[in-house]
PDB file of C-alpha atoms in Angstrom:
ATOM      1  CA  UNK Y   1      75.065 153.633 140.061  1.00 42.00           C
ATOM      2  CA  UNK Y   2      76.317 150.061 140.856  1.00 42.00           C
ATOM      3  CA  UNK Y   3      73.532 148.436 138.243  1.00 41.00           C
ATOM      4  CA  UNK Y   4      75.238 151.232 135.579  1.00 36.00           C
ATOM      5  CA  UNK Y   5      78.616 150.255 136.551  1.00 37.00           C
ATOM      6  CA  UNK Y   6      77.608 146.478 136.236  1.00 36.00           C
ATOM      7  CA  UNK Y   7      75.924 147.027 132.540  1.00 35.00           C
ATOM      8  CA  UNK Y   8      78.841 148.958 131.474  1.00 35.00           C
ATOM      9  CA  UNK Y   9      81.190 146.467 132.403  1.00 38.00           C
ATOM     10  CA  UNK Y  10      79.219 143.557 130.315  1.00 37.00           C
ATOM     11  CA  UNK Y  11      78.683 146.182 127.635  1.00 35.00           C
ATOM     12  CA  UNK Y  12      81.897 146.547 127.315  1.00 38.00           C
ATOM     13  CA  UNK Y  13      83.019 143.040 127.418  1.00 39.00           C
ATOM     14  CA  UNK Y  14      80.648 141.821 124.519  1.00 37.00           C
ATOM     15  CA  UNK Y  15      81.868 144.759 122.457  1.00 35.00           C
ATOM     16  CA  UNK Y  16      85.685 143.672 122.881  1.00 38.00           C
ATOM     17  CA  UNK Y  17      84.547 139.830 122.417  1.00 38.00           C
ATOM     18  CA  UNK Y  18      81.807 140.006 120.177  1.00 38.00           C
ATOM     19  CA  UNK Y  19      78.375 138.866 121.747  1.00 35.00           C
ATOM     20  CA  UNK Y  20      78.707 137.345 124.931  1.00 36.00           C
ATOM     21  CA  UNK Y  21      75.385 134.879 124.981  1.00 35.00           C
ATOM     22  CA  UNK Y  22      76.433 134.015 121.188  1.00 33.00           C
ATOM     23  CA  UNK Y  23      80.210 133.147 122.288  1.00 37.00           C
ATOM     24  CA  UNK Y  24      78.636 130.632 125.187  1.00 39.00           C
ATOM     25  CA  UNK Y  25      76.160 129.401 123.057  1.00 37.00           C
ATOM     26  CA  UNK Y  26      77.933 125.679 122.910  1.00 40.00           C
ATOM     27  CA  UNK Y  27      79.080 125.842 126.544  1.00 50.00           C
ATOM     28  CA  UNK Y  28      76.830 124.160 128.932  1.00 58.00           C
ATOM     29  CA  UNK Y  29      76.609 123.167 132.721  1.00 70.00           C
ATOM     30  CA  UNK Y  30      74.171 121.545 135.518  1.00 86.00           C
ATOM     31  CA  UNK Y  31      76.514 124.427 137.786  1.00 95.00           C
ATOM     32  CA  UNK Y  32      73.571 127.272 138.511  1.00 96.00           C
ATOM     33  CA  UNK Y  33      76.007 129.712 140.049  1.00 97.00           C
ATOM     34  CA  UNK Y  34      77.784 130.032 136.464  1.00 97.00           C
ATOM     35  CA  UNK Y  35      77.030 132.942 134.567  1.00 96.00           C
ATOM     36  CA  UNK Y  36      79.422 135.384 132.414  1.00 94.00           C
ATOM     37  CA  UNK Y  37      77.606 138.434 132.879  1.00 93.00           C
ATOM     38  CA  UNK Y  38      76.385 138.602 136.745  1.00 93.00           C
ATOM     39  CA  UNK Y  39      79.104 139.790 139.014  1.00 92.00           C
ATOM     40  CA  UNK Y  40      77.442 139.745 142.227  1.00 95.00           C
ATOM     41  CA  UNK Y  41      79.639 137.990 144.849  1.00 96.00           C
ATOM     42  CA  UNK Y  42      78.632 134.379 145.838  1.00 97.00           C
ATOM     43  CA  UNK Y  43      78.601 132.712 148.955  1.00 96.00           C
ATOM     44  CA  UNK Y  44      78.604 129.221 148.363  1.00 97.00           C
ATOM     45  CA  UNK Y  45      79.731 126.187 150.550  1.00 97.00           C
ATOM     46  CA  UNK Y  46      82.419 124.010 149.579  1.00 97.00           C
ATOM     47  CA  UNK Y  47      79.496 121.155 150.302  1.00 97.00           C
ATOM     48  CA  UNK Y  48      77.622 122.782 148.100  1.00 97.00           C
ATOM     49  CA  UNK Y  49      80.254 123.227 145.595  1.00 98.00           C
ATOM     50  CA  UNK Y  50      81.402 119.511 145.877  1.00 97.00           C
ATOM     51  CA  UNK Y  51      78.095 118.312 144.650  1.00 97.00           C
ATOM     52  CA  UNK Y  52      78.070 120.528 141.431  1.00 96.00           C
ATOM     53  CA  UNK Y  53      82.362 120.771 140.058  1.00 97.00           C
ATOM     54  CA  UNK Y  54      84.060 117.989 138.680  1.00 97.00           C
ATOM     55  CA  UNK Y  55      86.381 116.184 140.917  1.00 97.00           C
ATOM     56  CA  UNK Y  56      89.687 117.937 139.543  1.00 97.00           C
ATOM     57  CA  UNK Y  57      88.070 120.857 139.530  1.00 98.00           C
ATOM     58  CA  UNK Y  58      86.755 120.869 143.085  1.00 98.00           C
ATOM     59  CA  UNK Y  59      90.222 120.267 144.215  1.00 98.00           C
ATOM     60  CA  UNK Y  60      92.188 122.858 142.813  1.00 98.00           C
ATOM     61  CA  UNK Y  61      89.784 125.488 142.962  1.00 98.00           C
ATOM     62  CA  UNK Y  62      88.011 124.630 146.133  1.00 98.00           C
ATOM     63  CA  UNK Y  63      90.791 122.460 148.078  1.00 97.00           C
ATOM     64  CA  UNK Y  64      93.498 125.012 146.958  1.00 96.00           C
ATOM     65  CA  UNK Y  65      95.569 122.115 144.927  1.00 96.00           C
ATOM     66  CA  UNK Y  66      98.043 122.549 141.820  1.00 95.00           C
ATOM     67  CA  UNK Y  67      97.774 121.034 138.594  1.00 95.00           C
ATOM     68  CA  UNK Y  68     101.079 119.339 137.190  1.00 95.00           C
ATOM     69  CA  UNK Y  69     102.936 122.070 135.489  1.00 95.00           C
ATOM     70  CA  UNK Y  70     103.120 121.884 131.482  1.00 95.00           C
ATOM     71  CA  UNK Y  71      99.888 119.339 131.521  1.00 95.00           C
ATOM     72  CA  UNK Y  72      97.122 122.201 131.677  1.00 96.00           C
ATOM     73  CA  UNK Y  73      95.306 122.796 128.418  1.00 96.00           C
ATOM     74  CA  UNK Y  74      95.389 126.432 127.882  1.00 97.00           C
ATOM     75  CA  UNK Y  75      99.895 126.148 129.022  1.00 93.00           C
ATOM     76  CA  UNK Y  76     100.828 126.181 125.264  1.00 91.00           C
ATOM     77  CA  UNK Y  77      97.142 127.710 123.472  1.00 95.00           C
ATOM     78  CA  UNK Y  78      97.432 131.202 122.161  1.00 93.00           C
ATOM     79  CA  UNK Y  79      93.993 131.734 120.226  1.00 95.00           C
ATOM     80  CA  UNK Y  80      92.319 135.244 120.844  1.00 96.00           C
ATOM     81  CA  UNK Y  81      89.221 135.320 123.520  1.00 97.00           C
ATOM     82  CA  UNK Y  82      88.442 135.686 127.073  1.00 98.00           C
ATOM     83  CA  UNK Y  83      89.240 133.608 130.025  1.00 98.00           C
ATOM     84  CA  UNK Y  84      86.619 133.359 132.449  1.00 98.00           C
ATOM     85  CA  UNK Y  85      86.498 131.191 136.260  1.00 98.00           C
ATOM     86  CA  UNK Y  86      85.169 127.843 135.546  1.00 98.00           C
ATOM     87  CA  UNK Y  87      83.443 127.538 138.756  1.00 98.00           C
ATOM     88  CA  UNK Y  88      81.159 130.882 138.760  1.00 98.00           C
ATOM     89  CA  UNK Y  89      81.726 132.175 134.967  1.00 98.00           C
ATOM     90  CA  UNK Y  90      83.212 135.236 136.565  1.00 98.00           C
ATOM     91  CA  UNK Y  91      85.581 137.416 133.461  1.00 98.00           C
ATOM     92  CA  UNK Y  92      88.980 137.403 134.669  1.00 98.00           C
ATOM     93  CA  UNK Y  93      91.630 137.785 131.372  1.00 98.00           C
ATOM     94  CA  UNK Y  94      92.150 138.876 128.099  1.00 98.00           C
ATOM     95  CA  UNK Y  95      94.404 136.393 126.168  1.00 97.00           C
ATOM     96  CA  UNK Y  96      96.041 140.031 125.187  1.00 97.00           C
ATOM     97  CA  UNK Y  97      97.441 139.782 128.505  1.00 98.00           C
ATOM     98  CA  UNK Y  98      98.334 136.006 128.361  1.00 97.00           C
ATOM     99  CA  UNK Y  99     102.082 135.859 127.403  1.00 96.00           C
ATOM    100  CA  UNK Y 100     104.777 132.565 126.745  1.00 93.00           C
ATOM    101  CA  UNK Y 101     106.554 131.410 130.066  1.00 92.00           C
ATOM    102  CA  UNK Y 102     108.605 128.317 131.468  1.00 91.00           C
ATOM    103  CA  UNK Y 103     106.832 128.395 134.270  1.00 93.00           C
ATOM    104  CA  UNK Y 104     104.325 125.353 133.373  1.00 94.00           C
ATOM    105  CA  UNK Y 105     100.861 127.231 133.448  1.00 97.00           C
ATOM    106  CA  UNK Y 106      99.104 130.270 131.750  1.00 97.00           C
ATOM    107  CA  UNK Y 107     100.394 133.450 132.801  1.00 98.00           C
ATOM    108  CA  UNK Y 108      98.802 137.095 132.245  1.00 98.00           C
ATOM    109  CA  UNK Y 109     100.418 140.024 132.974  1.00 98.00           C
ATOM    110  CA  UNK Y 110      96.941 141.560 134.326  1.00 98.00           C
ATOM    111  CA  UNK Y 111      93.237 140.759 135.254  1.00 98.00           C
ATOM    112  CA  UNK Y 112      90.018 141.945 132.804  1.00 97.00           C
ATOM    113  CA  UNK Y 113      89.218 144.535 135.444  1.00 95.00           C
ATOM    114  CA  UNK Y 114      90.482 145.325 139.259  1.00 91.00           C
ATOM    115  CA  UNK Y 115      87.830 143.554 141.261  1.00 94.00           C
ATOM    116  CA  UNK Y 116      87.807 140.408 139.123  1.00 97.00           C
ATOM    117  CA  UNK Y 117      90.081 138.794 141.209  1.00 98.00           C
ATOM    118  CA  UNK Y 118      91.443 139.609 144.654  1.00 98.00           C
ATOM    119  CA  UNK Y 119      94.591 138.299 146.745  1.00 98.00           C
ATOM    120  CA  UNK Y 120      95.622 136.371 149.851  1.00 97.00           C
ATOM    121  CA  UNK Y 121      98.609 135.319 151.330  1.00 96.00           C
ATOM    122  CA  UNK Y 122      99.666 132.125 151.138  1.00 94.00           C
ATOM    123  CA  UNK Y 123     102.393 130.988 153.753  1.00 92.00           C
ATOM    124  CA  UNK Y 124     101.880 126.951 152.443  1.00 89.00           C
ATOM    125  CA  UNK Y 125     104.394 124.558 151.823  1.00 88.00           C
ATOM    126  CA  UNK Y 126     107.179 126.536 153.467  1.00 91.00           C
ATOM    127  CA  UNK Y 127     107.295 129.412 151.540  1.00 91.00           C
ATOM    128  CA  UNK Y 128     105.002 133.014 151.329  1.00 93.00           C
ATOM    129  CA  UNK Y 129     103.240 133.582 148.107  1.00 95.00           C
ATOM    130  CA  UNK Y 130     100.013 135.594 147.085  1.00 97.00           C
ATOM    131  CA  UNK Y 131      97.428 133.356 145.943  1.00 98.00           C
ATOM    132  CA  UNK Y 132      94.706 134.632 143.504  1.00 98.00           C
ATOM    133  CA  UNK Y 133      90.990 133.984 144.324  1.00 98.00           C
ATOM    134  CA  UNK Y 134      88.045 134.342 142.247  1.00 98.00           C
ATOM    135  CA  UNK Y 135      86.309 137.571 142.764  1.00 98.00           C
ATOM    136  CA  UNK Y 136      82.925 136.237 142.478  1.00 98.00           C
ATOM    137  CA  UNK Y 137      83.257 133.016 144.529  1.00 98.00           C
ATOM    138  CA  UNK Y 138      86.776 132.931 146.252  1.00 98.00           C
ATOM    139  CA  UNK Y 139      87.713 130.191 144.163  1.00 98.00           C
ATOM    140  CA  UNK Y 140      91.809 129.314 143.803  1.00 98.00           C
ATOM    141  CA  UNK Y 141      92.965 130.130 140.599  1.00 98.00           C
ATOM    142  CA  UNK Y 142      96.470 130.298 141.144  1.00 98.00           C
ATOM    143  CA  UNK Y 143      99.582 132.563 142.079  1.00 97.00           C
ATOM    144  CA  UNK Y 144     100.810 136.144 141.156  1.00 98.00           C
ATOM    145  CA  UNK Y 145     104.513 136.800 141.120  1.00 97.00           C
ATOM    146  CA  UNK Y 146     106.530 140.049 140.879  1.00 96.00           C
ATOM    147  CA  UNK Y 147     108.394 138.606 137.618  1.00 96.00           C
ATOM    148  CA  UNK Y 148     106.277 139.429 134.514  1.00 96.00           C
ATOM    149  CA  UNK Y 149     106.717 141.362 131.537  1.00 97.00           C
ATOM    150  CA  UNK Y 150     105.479 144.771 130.964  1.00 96.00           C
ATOM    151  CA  UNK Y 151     103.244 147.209 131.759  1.00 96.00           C
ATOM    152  CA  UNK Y 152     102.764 145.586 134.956  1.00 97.00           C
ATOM    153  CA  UNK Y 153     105.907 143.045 136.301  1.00 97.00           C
ATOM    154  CA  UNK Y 154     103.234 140.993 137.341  1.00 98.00           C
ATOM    155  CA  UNK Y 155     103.039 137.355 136.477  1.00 98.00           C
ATOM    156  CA  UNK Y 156      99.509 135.679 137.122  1.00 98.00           C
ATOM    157  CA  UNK Y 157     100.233 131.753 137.222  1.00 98.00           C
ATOM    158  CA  UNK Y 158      97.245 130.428 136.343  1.00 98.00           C
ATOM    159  CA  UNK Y 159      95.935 126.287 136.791  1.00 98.00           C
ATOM    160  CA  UNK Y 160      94.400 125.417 133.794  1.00 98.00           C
ATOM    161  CA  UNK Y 161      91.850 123.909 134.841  1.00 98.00           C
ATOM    162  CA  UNK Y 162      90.077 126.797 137.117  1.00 98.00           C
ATOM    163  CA  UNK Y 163      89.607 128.245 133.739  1.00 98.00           C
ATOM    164  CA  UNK Y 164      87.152 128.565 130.602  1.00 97.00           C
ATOM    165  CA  UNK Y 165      87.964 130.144 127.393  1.00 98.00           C
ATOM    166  CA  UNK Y 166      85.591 131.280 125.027  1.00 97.00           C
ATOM    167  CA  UNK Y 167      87.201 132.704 121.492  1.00 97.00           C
ATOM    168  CA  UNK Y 168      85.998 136.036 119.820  1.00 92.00           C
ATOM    169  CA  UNK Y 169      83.493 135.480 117.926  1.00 84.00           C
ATOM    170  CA  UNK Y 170      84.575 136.407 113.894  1.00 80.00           C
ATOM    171  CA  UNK Y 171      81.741 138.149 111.924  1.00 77.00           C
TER     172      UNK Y 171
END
């Protein structure tokens, strides 16, 4: 039931985004954890991790840093894809969900599906937030707050650079 569950969810993802495997086709990387269709959680250590990310990447997703607001690449992008966890490859948003904000990073209203990310609290820097992890491999991604727009209120503040985007593919 699990393996049916897991080929329905890819299934259904490459029909949404066109073909999955031809969407990637010009995105490479030495990282053999990354993969956009295997959903299996990882358990990886941050040693291991620190060999294979890039510096800035290690640091915000790993070392639970922020990006300066407004500087992240996909802030101000609006094209139509997928946004996936660039440490694993792990599906976590629609850019339907992604919507304009002030706030200085990508914000979605709601993850691709429930267990693509999960929460923690955060009681850092003198203040208690809920951080957003990676589903796959407990990587930071960023922040949820109870001030975004409809259906869900929900505001997922997203760092830039914990994320890859690949555009639907147009037949």
């Amino acid at each position: 039931m699990k393996k049916l569950k897991k080929i329905f969810l890819v299934s259904s993802v490459a029909l949404m985004h066109g073909n999955i495997a031809a969407q990637s086709a010009n995105f490479k990387t030495k990282n053999p954890y990354y993969s956009k269709t295997e959903t299996a959680k990882l358990k990886v250590s941050n040693a291991e991790w620190k060999k294979i990310l890039k510096p800035e990447l290690y640091q915000v997703a790993r070392e639970a840093a922020t990006e300066t607001a407004f500087t992240g690449k996909f802030y101000e992008f609006d094209e139509k894809g997928t946004y996936y966890c660039a440490v694993c490859g792990n599906a976590l948003f629609l850019s339907t969900s992604k919507f304009a904000t002030t706030c200085g990073w990508p914000s979605f209203y709601e993850p691709i599906r429930k267990n693509s990310v999960i929460y923690k609290k955060d009681d850092s820097h003198n203040m208690v937030r809920t951080e957003v992890l990676c589903g796959r491999c407990d990587s930071h991604l960023g922040h949820i707050f109870d001030d975004g727009p409809a259906p869900t209120g929900k505001r997922f503040c997203m760092n830039s650079v914990c994320l890859d985007f690949v555009p639907i593919v147009k037949k």
